[in-house]
Amino acid sequence: MMLKLAPSILAADFKNLGKQVMETVEAGAHYVHLDVMDGLFVPSISFGMPVISSLRSCTDLVFDVHMMVEKPERYIGDFRKAGADLICVHAEACTHLDRTINQIKETGAKAGVALNPATPISVLEHILSEVDMVLIMSVNPGFGGQKYIPYATEKVRALRNMCRERGLETDIQMDGGVTCGNVRELIEAGANIFVAGSAVFNGDVTANTKAFLEIFKEYEG
Ligand code: DX5
Ligand code: ZN
């Protein structure tokens, strides 16, 4: 599977947001990861539709919207209109996950489901074949710059096996504490899309982006 980098703009310099997004795009990033926080599902509040629709004019790259929002079904249409290509909702935030996944697909966006660190992959039993991507949180969502929770690696390994057993090529995205130091272990466990906030935006954005892409090349071909 193709390995992809999804820089999370949460760690960007917001007064230069467009410029910083363009820097990751030009350096070869594959997605723009947009962390929407509602102050209820997670303690913090980040940004919403206006920021996303304003960034939409910067690039055609996939806009990957990670909704850390209670009852996300209330806003799926709005995020799609703002420019989301992929909408990922937390299983823990949806009373009717199947309905919400269908609602995302009906907008024409790709559908993802995210799991908090302590949520077992068994919740995916019946919905796995219906989603384009599973996001495995490797920190407790709410803030950038946290430390990777080691048991997330085993979770990814088990999920990749679950996909293989069912003949599915579902994307597995890792989010939280991903760095050039641990990404090889995560690739080997079976993840293929990597969110990185502080590891991309702290310091030289172009060099940091390219450092991930160089590691991906070790696994290509
Ligand atoms: C955490 C967010 C992440 C976060 C990642 O709640 O979902 O996308 O921005 O940041 P780092 O890579 O710094 O852990
Ligand atoms: Zn995220």
PDB file of C-alpha atoms and ligand atoms in Angstrom:
ATOM      1  CA  MET A   1       0.000   0.000   0.000  1.00  0.00           C
ATOM      2  CA  MET A   2       1.157   3.508  -0.684  1.00  0.00           C
ATOM      3  CA  LEU A   3       2.591   5.249   2.363  1.00  0.00           C
ATOM      4  CA  LYS A   4       1.248   8.753   2.909  1.00  0.00           C
ATOM      5  CA  LEU A   5       2.123  11.700   5.103  1.00  0.00           C
ATOM      6  CA  ALA A   6      -0.689  13.838   6.529  1.00  0.00           C
ATOM      7  CA  PRO A   7       0.770  16.891   8.302  1.00  0.00           C
ATOM      8  CA  SER A   8      -1.566  18.126  11.046  1.00  0.00           C
ATOM      9  CA  ILE A   9      -1.894  21.899  10.868  1.00  0.00           C
ATOM     10  CA  LEU A  10      -2.692  22.014  14.575  1.00  0.00           C
ATOM     11  CA  ALA A  11       1.029  22.494  15.176  1.00  0.00           C
ATOM     12  CA  ALA A  12       1.431  25.142  12.440  1.00  0.00           C
ATOM     13  CA  ASP A  13       2.022  28.837  12.915  1.00  0.00           C
ATOM     14  CA  PHE A  14      -1.557  30.105  12.452  1.00  0.00           C
ATOM     15  CA  LYS A  15      -0.542  33.594  11.430  1.00  0.00           C
ATOM     16  CA  ASN A  16       1.192  32.000   8.409  1.00  0.00           C
ATOM     17  CA  LEU A  17      -1.180  29.094   7.905  1.00  0.00           C
ATOM     18  CA  GLY A  18      -1.578  29.211   4.115  1.00  0.00           C
ATOM     19  CA  LYS A  19       2.163  29.570   3.636  1.00  0.00           C
ATOM     20  CA  GLN A  20       2.925  26.666   5.956  1.00  0.00           C
ATOM     21  CA  VAL A  21       0.379  24.385   4.289  1.00  0.00           C
ATOM     22  CA  MET A  22       1.888  25.227   0.892  1.00  0.00           C
ATOM     23  CA  GLU A  23       5.327  24.385   2.237  1.00  0.00           C
ATOM     24  CA  THR A  24       4.240  20.851   3.157  1.00  0.00           C
ATOM     25  CA  VAL A  25       2.471  20.462  -0.196  1.00  0.00           C
ATOM     26  CA  GLU A  26       5.518  21.565  -2.147  1.00  0.00           C
ATOM     27  CA  ALA A  27       7.754  19.269  -0.104  1.00  0.00           C
ATOM     28  CA  GLY A  28       5.555  16.320  -1.156  1.00  0.00           C
ATOM     29  CA  ALA A  29       2.995  15.745   1.632  1.00  0.00           C
ATOM     30  CA  HIS A  30      -0.039  13.713   0.553  1.00  0.00           C
ATOM     31  CA  TYR A  31      -2.892  14.992   2.745  1.00  0.00           C
ATOM     32  CA  VAL A  32      -3.692  18.034   4.844  1.00  0.00           C
ATOM     33  CA  HIS A  33      -4.874  16.766   8.246  1.00  0.00           C
ATOM     34  CA  LEU A  34      -7.380  19.136   9.855  1.00  0.00           C
ATOM     35  CA  ASP A  35      -8.091  18.573  13.552  1.00  0.00           C
ATOM     36  CA  VAL A  36     -11.501  19.940  14.489  1.00  0.00           C
ATOM     37  CA  MET A  37     -12.066  20.044  18.280  1.00  0.00           C
ATOM     38  CA  ASP A  38     -15.335  21.042  19.924  1.00  0.00           C
ATOM     39  CA  GLY A  39     -14.352  21.526  23.583  1.00  0.00           C
ATOM     40  CA  LEU A  40     -16.721  18.720  24.547  1.00  0.00           C
ATOM     41  CA  PHE A  41     -15.531  15.462  22.989  1.00  0.00           C
ATOM     42  CA  VAL A  42     -12.014  16.711  23.732  1.00  0.00           C
ATOM     43  CA  PRO A  43     -11.015  19.433  26.227  1.00  0.00           C
ATOM     44  CA  SER A  44      -9.690  21.871  23.651  1.00  0.00           C
ATOM     45  CA  ILE A  45     -11.250  23.976  20.869  1.00  0.00           C
ATOM     46  CA  SER A  46      -9.332  24.339  17.608  1.00  0.00           C
ATOM     47  CA  PHE A  47     -10.975  25.643  14.403  1.00  0.00           C
ATOM     48  CA  GLY A  48     -13.907  24.900  12.129  1.00  0.00           C
ATOM     49  CA  MET A  49     -15.455  25.480   8.729  1.00  0.00           C
ATOM     50  CA  PRO A  50     -14.206  29.024   7.941  1.00  0.00           C
ATOM     51  CA  VAL A  51     -10.552  28.047   8.352  1.00  0.00           C
ATOM     52  CA  ILE A  52     -11.007  24.962   6.178  1.00  0.00           C
ATOM     53  CA  SER A  53     -12.875  26.737   3.381  1.00  0.00           C
ATOM     54  CA  SER A  54     -10.309  29.510   3.387  1.00  0.00           C
ATOM     55  CA  LEU A  55      -7.412  27.026   3.083  1.00  0.00           C
ATOM     56  CA  ARG A  56      -9.229  25.197   0.276  1.00  0.00           C
ATOM     57  CA  SER A  57      -7.977  27.744  -2.262  1.00  0.00           C
ATOM     58  CA  CYS A  58      -4.313  26.919  -1.407  1.00  0.00           C
ATOM     59  CA  THR A  59      -4.206  23.381  -2.781  1.00  0.00           C
ATOM     60  CA  ASP A  60      -6.046  20.466  -4.413  1.00  0.00           C
ATOM     61  CA  LEU A  61      -4.507  18.008  -1.944  1.00  0.00           C
ATOM     62  CA  VAL A  62      -6.809  15.700   0.016  1.00  0.00           C
ATOM     63  CA  PHE A  63      -8.371  17.524   2.971  1.00  0.00           C
ATOM     64  CA  ASP A  64      -8.545  14.961   5.746  1.00  0.00           C
ATOM     65  CA  VAL A  65     -10.894  16.268   8.445  1.00  0.00           C
ATOM     66  CA  HIS A  66     -10.539  14.582  11.835  1.00  0.00           C
ATOM     67  CA  MET A  67     -13.692  15.455  13.752  1.00  0.00           C
ATOM     68  CA  MET A  68     -13.095  15.359  17.497  1.00  0.00           C
ATOM     69  CA  VAL A  69     -16.696  16.435  17.948  1.00  0.00           C
ATOM     70  CA  GLU A  70     -19.692  15.033  19.856  1.00  0.00           C
ATOM     71  CA  LYS A  71     -22.564  14.062  17.548  1.00  0.00           C
ATOM     72  CA  PRO A  72     -20.556  14.840  14.403  1.00  0.00           C
ATOM     73  CA  GLU A  73     -23.586  14.104  12.203  1.00  0.00           C
ATOM     74  CA  ARG A  74     -24.681  17.690  12.922  1.00  0.00           C
ATOM     75  CA  TYR A  75     -21.810  19.127  10.870  1.00  0.00           C
ATOM     76  CA  ILE A  76     -20.897  16.607   8.167  1.00  0.00           C
ATOM     77  CA  GLY A  77     -22.656  18.543   5.382  1.00  0.00           C
ATOM     78  CA  ASP A  78     -20.942  21.759   6.483  1.00  0.00           C
ATOM     79  CA  PHE A  79     -17.463  20.229   6.465  1.00  0.00           C
ATOM     80  CA  ARG A  80     -18.053  18.692   3.061  1.00  0.00           C
ATOM     81  CA  LYS A  81     -19.122  22.109   1.741  1.00  0.00           C
ATOM     82  CA  ALA A  82     -16.050  23.686   3.333  1.00  0.00           C
ATOM     83  CA  GLY A  83     -13.864  21.335   1.265  1.00  0.00           C
ATOM     84  CA  ALA A  84     -13.372  18.067   3.147  1.00  0.00           C
ATOM     85  CA  ASP A  85     -12.463  15.087   0.924  1.00  0.00           C
ATOM     86  CA  LEU A  86     -12.225  12.607   3.776  1.00  0.00           C
ATOM     87  CA  ILE A  87     -14.280  12.912   6.948  1.00  0.00           C
ATOM     88  CA  CYS A  88     -13.314  10.892   9.969  1.00  0.00           C
ATOM     89  CA  VAL A  89     -15.599  10.592  12.999  1.00  0.00           C
ATOM     90  CA  HIS A  90     -14.897   9.019  16.379  1.00  0.00           C
ATOM     91  CA  ALA A  91     -16.762   5.791  17.115  1.00  0.00           C
ATOM     92  CA  GLU A  92     -17.066   7.033  20.715  1.00  0.00           C
ATOM     93  CA  ALA A  93     -18.871  10.210  19.584  1.00  0.00           C
ATOM     94  CA  CYS A  94     -21.533   8.524  17.433  1.00  0.00           C
ATOM     95  CA  THR A  95     -24.681   6.910  18.808  1.00  0.00           C
ATOM     96  CA  HIS A  96     -25.524   5.618  15.319  1.00  0.00           C
ATOM     97  CA  LEU A  97     -22.159   5.014  13.696  1.00  0.00           C
ATOM     98  CA  ASP A  98     -23.562   3.121  10.710  1.00  0.00           C
ATOM     99  CA  ARG A  99     -25.936   5.984   9.897  1.00  0.00           C
ATOM    100  CA  THR A 100     -23.177   8.572  10.268  1.00  0.00           C
ATOM    101  CA  ILE A 101     -20.787   6.639   8.003  1.00  0.00           C
ATOM    102  CA  ASN A 102     -23.520   6.434   5.365  1.00  0.00           C
ATOM    103  CA  GLN A 103     -24.218  10.133   5.784  1.00  0.00           C
ATOM    104  CA  ILE A 104     -20.552  10.912   5.045  1.00  0.00           C
ATOM    105  CA  LYS A 105     -20.549   8.694   1.944  1.00  0.00           C
ATOM    106  CA  GLU A 106     -23.753  10.282   0.663  1.00  0.00           C
ATOM    107  CA  THR A 107     -21.979  13.648   0.544  1.00  0.00           C
ATOM    108  CA  GLY A 108     -19.404  12.101  -1.820  1.00  0.00           C
ATOM    109  CA  ALA A 109     -16.594  12.271   0.760  1.00  0.00           C
ATOM    110  CA  LYS A 110     -14.557   9.274   1.879  1.00  0.00           C
ATOM    111  CA  ALA A 111     -15.476   7.979   5.314  1.00  0.00           C
ATOM    112  CA  GLY A 112     -13.165   7.229   8.206  1.00  0.00           C
ATOM    113  CA  VAL A 113     -13.711   6.036  11.745  1.00  0.00           C
ATOM    114  CA  ALA A 114     -11.343   6.978  14.571  1.00  0.00           C
ATOM    115  CA  LEU A 115     -10.713   5.032  17.774  1.00  0.00           C
ATOM    116  CA  ASN A 116      -9.355   6.458  21.013  1.00  0.00           C
ATOM    117  CA  PRO A 117      -6.400   4.584  22.499  1.00  0.00           C
ATOM    118  CA  ALA A 118      -8.515   2.566  24.949  1.00  0.00           C
ATOM    119  CA  THR A 119     -11.244   1.649  22.437  1.00  0.00           C
ATOM    120  CA  PRO A 120     -10.791  -1.928  21.187  1.00  0.00           C
ATOM    121  CA  ILE A 121     -10.741  -2.697  17.451  1.00  0.00           C
ATOM    122  CA  SER A 122     -13.599  -5.148  18.063  1.00  0.00           C
ATOM    123  CA  VAL A 123     -15.998  -2.163  17.704  1.00  0.00           C
ATOM    124  CA  LEU A 124     -15.124  -2.316  13.987  1.00  0.00           C
ATOM    125  CA  GLU A 125     -16.395  -5.875  13.590  1.00  0.00           C
ATOM    126  CA  HIS A 126     -19.473  -4.960  11.522  1.00  0.00           C
ATOM    127  CA  ILE A 127     -18.486  -1.590  10.094  1.00  0.00           C
ATOM    128  CA  LEU A 128     -14.947  -2.281   8.830  1.00  0.00           C
ATOM    129  CA  SER A 129     -16.014  -3.185   5.292  1.00  0.00           C
ATOM    130  CA  GLU A 130     -18.040   0.057   5.068  1.00  0.00           C
ATOM    131  CA  VAL A 131     -15.230   2.535   5.790  1.00  0.00           C
ATOM    132  CA  ASP A 132     -12.345   3.785   3.660  1.00  0.00           C
ATOM    133  CA  MET A 133     -10.035   4.408   6.591  1.00  0.00           C
ATOM    134  CA  VAL A 134      -9.569   3.623  10.264  1.00  0.00           C
ATOM    135  CA  LEU A 135      -7.691   6.167  12.369  1.00  0.00           C
ATOM    136  CA  ILE A 136      -5.905   4.671  15.356  1.00  0.00           C
ATOM    137  CA  MET A 137      -5.215   7.328  17.973  1.00  0.00           C
ATOM    138  CA  SER A 138      -1.822   6.845  19.549  1.00  0.00           C
ATOM    139  CA  VAL A 139      -2.337   9.666  22.075  1.00  0.00           C
ATOM    140  CA  ASN A 140      -5.487  10.732  23.913  1.00  0.00           C
ATOM    141  CA  PRO A 141      -6.993  13.217  21.459  1.00  0.00           C
ATOM    142  CA  GLY A 142      -7.171  16.891  22.280  1.00  0.00           C
ATOM    143  CA  PHE A 143      -3.651  18.246  21.996  1.00  0.00           C
ATOM    144  CA  GLY A 144      -0.622  18.090  19.738  1.00  0.00           C
ATOM    145  CA  GLY A 145       2.861  17.321  20.967  1.00  0.00           C
ATOM    146  CA  GLN A 146       2.050  14.354  23.227  1.00  0.00           C
ATOM    147  CA  LYS A 147       4.034  11.171  23.656  1.00  0.00           C
ATOM    148  CA  TYR A 148       3.231   8.079  21.577  1.00  0.00           C
ATOM    149  CA  ILE A 149       1.354   5.378  23.518  1.00  0.00           C
ATOM    150  CA  PRO A 150       3.304   2.178  22.771  1.00  0.00           C
ATOM    151  CA  TYR A 151       0.368  -0.288  22.822  1.00  0.00           C
ATOM    152  CA  ALA A 152      -1.072   1.469  19.736  1.00  0.00           C
ATOM    153  CA  THR A 153       1.476  -0.431  17.616  1.00  0.00           C
ATOM    154  CA  GLU A 154       0.000  -3.780  18.638  1.00  0.00           C
ATOM    155  CA  LYS A 155      -3.460  -2.451  17.910  1.00  0.00           C
ATOM    156  CA  VAL A 156      -2.441  -1.553  14.360  1.00  0.00           C
ATOM    157  CA  ARG A 157      -0.909  -4.977  13.837  1.00  0.00           C
ATOM    158  CA  ALA A 158      -4.135  -6.666  14.941  1.00  0.00           C
ATOM    159  CA  LEU A 159      -6.232  -4.353  12.763  1.00  0.00           C
ATOM    160  CA  ARG A 160      -4.097  -4.992   9.672  1.00  0.00           C
ATOM    161  CA  ASN A 161      -4.553  -8.741  10.256  1.00  0.00           C
ATOM    162  CA  MET A 162      -8.297  -8.239  10.635  1.00  0.00           C
ATOM    163  CA  CYS A 163      -8.353  -6.392   7.271  1.00  0.00           C
ATOM    164  CA  ARG A 164      -6.249  -9.081   5.562  1.00  0.00           C
ATOM    165  CA  GLU A 165      -8.459 -11.894   6.850  1.00  0.00           C
ATOM    166  CA  ARG A 166     -11.427 -10.127   5.233  1.00  0.00           C
ATOM    167  CA  GLY A 167      -9.613  -9.304   1.987  1.00  0.00           C
ATOM    168  CA  LEU A 168      -9.862  -5.558   2.712  1.00  0.00           C
ATOM    169  CA  GLU A 169      -7.259  -2.945   1.781  1.00  0.00           C
ATOM    170  CA  THR A 170      -8.515  -0.397   4.295  1.00  0.00           C
ATOM    171  CA  ASP A 171      -6.256   2.565   4.987  1.00  0.00           C
ATOM    172  CA  ILE A 172      -4.924   2.617   8.542  1.00  0.00           C
ATOM    173  CA  GLN A 173      -3.989   6.061   9.780  1.00  0.00           C
ATOM    174  CA  MET A 174      -1.863   6.651  12.890  1.00  0.00           C
ATOM    175  CA  ASP A 175      -2.343   9.893  14.748  1.00  0.00           C
ATOM    176  CA  GLY A 176      -0.431  11.164  17.744  1.00  0.00           C
ATOM    177  CA  GLY A 177       3.239  11.262  18.639  1.00  0.00           C
ATOM    178  CA  VAL A 178       4.371  10.021  15.229  1.00  0.00           C
ATOM    179  CA  THR A 179       8.002  10.910  14.491  1.00  0.00           C
ATOM    180  CA  CYS A 180      10.791   9.856  12.135  1.00  0.00           C
ATOM    181  CA  GLY A 181      12.036   7.821  15.101  1.00  0.00           C
ATOM    182  CA  ASN A 182       8.982   5.550  15.398  1.00  0.00           C
ATOM    183  CA  VAL A 183       7.435   5.620  11.913  1.00  0.00           C
ATOM    184  CA  ARG A 184       9.328   2.536  10.660  1.00  0.00           C
ATOM    185  CA  GLU A 185       7.863   0.443  13.473  1.00  0.00           C
ATOM    186  CA  LEU A 186       4.392   1.710  12.551  1.00  0.00           C
ATOM    187  CA  ILE A 187       4.845   0.957   8.844  1.00  0.00           C
ATOM    188  CA  GLU A 188       5.995  -2.551   9.732  1.00  0.00           C
ATOM    189  CA  ALA A 189       2.928  -2.999  11.941  1.00  0.00           C
ATOM    190  CA  GLY A 190       0.688  -2.212   8.951  1.00  0.00           C
ATOM    191  CA  ALA A 191      -0.274   1.461   9.125  1.00  0.00           C
ATOM    192  CA  ASN A 192      -0.027   3.380   5.838  1.00  0.00           C
ATOM    193  CA  ILE A 193      -1.109   6.986   6.535  1.00  0.00           C
ATOM    194  CA  PHE A 194       0.831   8.983   9.099  1.00  0.00           C
ATOM    195  CA  VAL A 195      -0.371  12.140  10.784  1.00  0.00           C
ATOM    196  CA  ALA A 196       2.428  14.302  12.114  1.00  0.00           C
ATOM    197  CA  GLY A 197       1.930  17.684  13.755  1.00  0.00           C
ATOM    198  CA  SER A 198       4.889  18.733  15.828  1.00  0.00           C
ATOM    199  CA  ALA A 199       7.288  16.467  13.920  1.00  0.00           C
ATOM    200  CA  VAL A 200       6.491  18.454  10.740  1.00  0.00           C
ATOM    201  CA  PHE A 201       5.821  22.004  11.938  1.00  0.00           C
ATOM    202  CA  ASN A 202       8.401  22.392  14.720  1.00  0.00           C
ATOM    203  CA  GLY A 203      11.497  23.644  12.945  1.00  0.00           C
ATOM    204  CA  ASP A 204      12.164  23.400   9.195  1.00  0.00           C
ATOM    205  CA  VAL A 205       8.846  22.324   7.656  1.00  0.00           C
ATOM    206  CA  THR A 206      10.301  21.367   4.262  1.00  0.00           C
ATOM    207  CA  ALA A 207      13.175  19.363   5.739  1.00  0.00           C
ATOM    208  CA  ASN A 208      10.876  17.639   8.251  1.00  0.00           C
ATOM    209  CA  THR A 209       8.384  16.669   5.536  1.00  0.00           C
ATOM    210  CA  LYS A 210      11.136  15.333   3.301  1.00  0.00           C
ATOM    211  CA  ALA A 211      12.656  13.338   6.152  1.00  0.00           C
ATOM    212  CA  PHE A 212       9.417  11.321   6.437  1.00  0.00           C
ATOM    213  CA  LEU A 213       9.215  10.841   2.669  1.00  0.00           C
ATOM    214  CA  GLU A 214      12.802   9.550   2.575  1.00  0.00           C
ATOM    215  CA  ILE A 215      11.882   6.886   5.142  1.00  0.00           C
ATOM    216  CA  PHE A 216       8.814   5.911   3.067  1.00  0.00           C
ATOM    217  CA  LYS A 217      11.110   5.311   0.067  1.00  0.00           C
ATOM    218  CA  GLU A 218      12.881   2.554   2.011  1.00  0.00           C
ATOM    219  CA  TYR A 219       9.616   0.596   1.824  1.00  0.00           C
ATOM    220  CA  GLU A 220       8.642   1.336  -1.773  1.00  0.00           C
ATOM    221  CA  GLY A 221       9.162  -0.903  -4.782  1.00  0.00           C
TER     222      GLY A 221
HETATM  223  C1  DX5 B   1      -4.502  15.091  18.524  1.00  0.00           C
HETATM  224  C2  DX5 B   1      -4.682  15.337  17.042  1.00  0.00           C
HETATM  225  C3  DX5 B   1      -3.454  15.095  16.276  1.00  0.00           C
HETATM  226  C4  DX5 B   1      -2.311  15.981  16.647  1.00  0.00           C
HETATM  227  C5  DX5 B   1      -1.037  15.294  16.317  1.00  0.00           C
HETATM  228  O1  DX5 B   1      -5.695  15.233  19.191  1.00  0.00           O
HETATM  229  O2  DX5 B   1      -5.682  14.490  16.519  1.00  0.00           O
HETATM  230  O3  DX5 B   1      -3.690  15.113  14.872  1.00  0.00           O
HETATM  231  O4  DX5 B   1      -2.338  17.231  16.030  1.00  0.00           O
HETATM  232  O5  DX5 B   1       0.013  16.053  16.805  1.00  0.00           O
HETATM  233  P1  DX5 B   1       1.431  15.414  17.118  1.00  0.00           P
HETATM  234  O6  DX5 B   1       1.956  14.827  15.845  1.00  0.00           O
HETATM  235  O7  DX5 B   1       2.225  16.600  17.591  1.00  0.00           O
HETATM  236  O8  DX5 B   1       1.239  14.365  18.184  1.00  0.00           O
HETATM  237 ZN    ZN B   2      -5.832  14.285  14.209  1.00  0.00          ZN
END
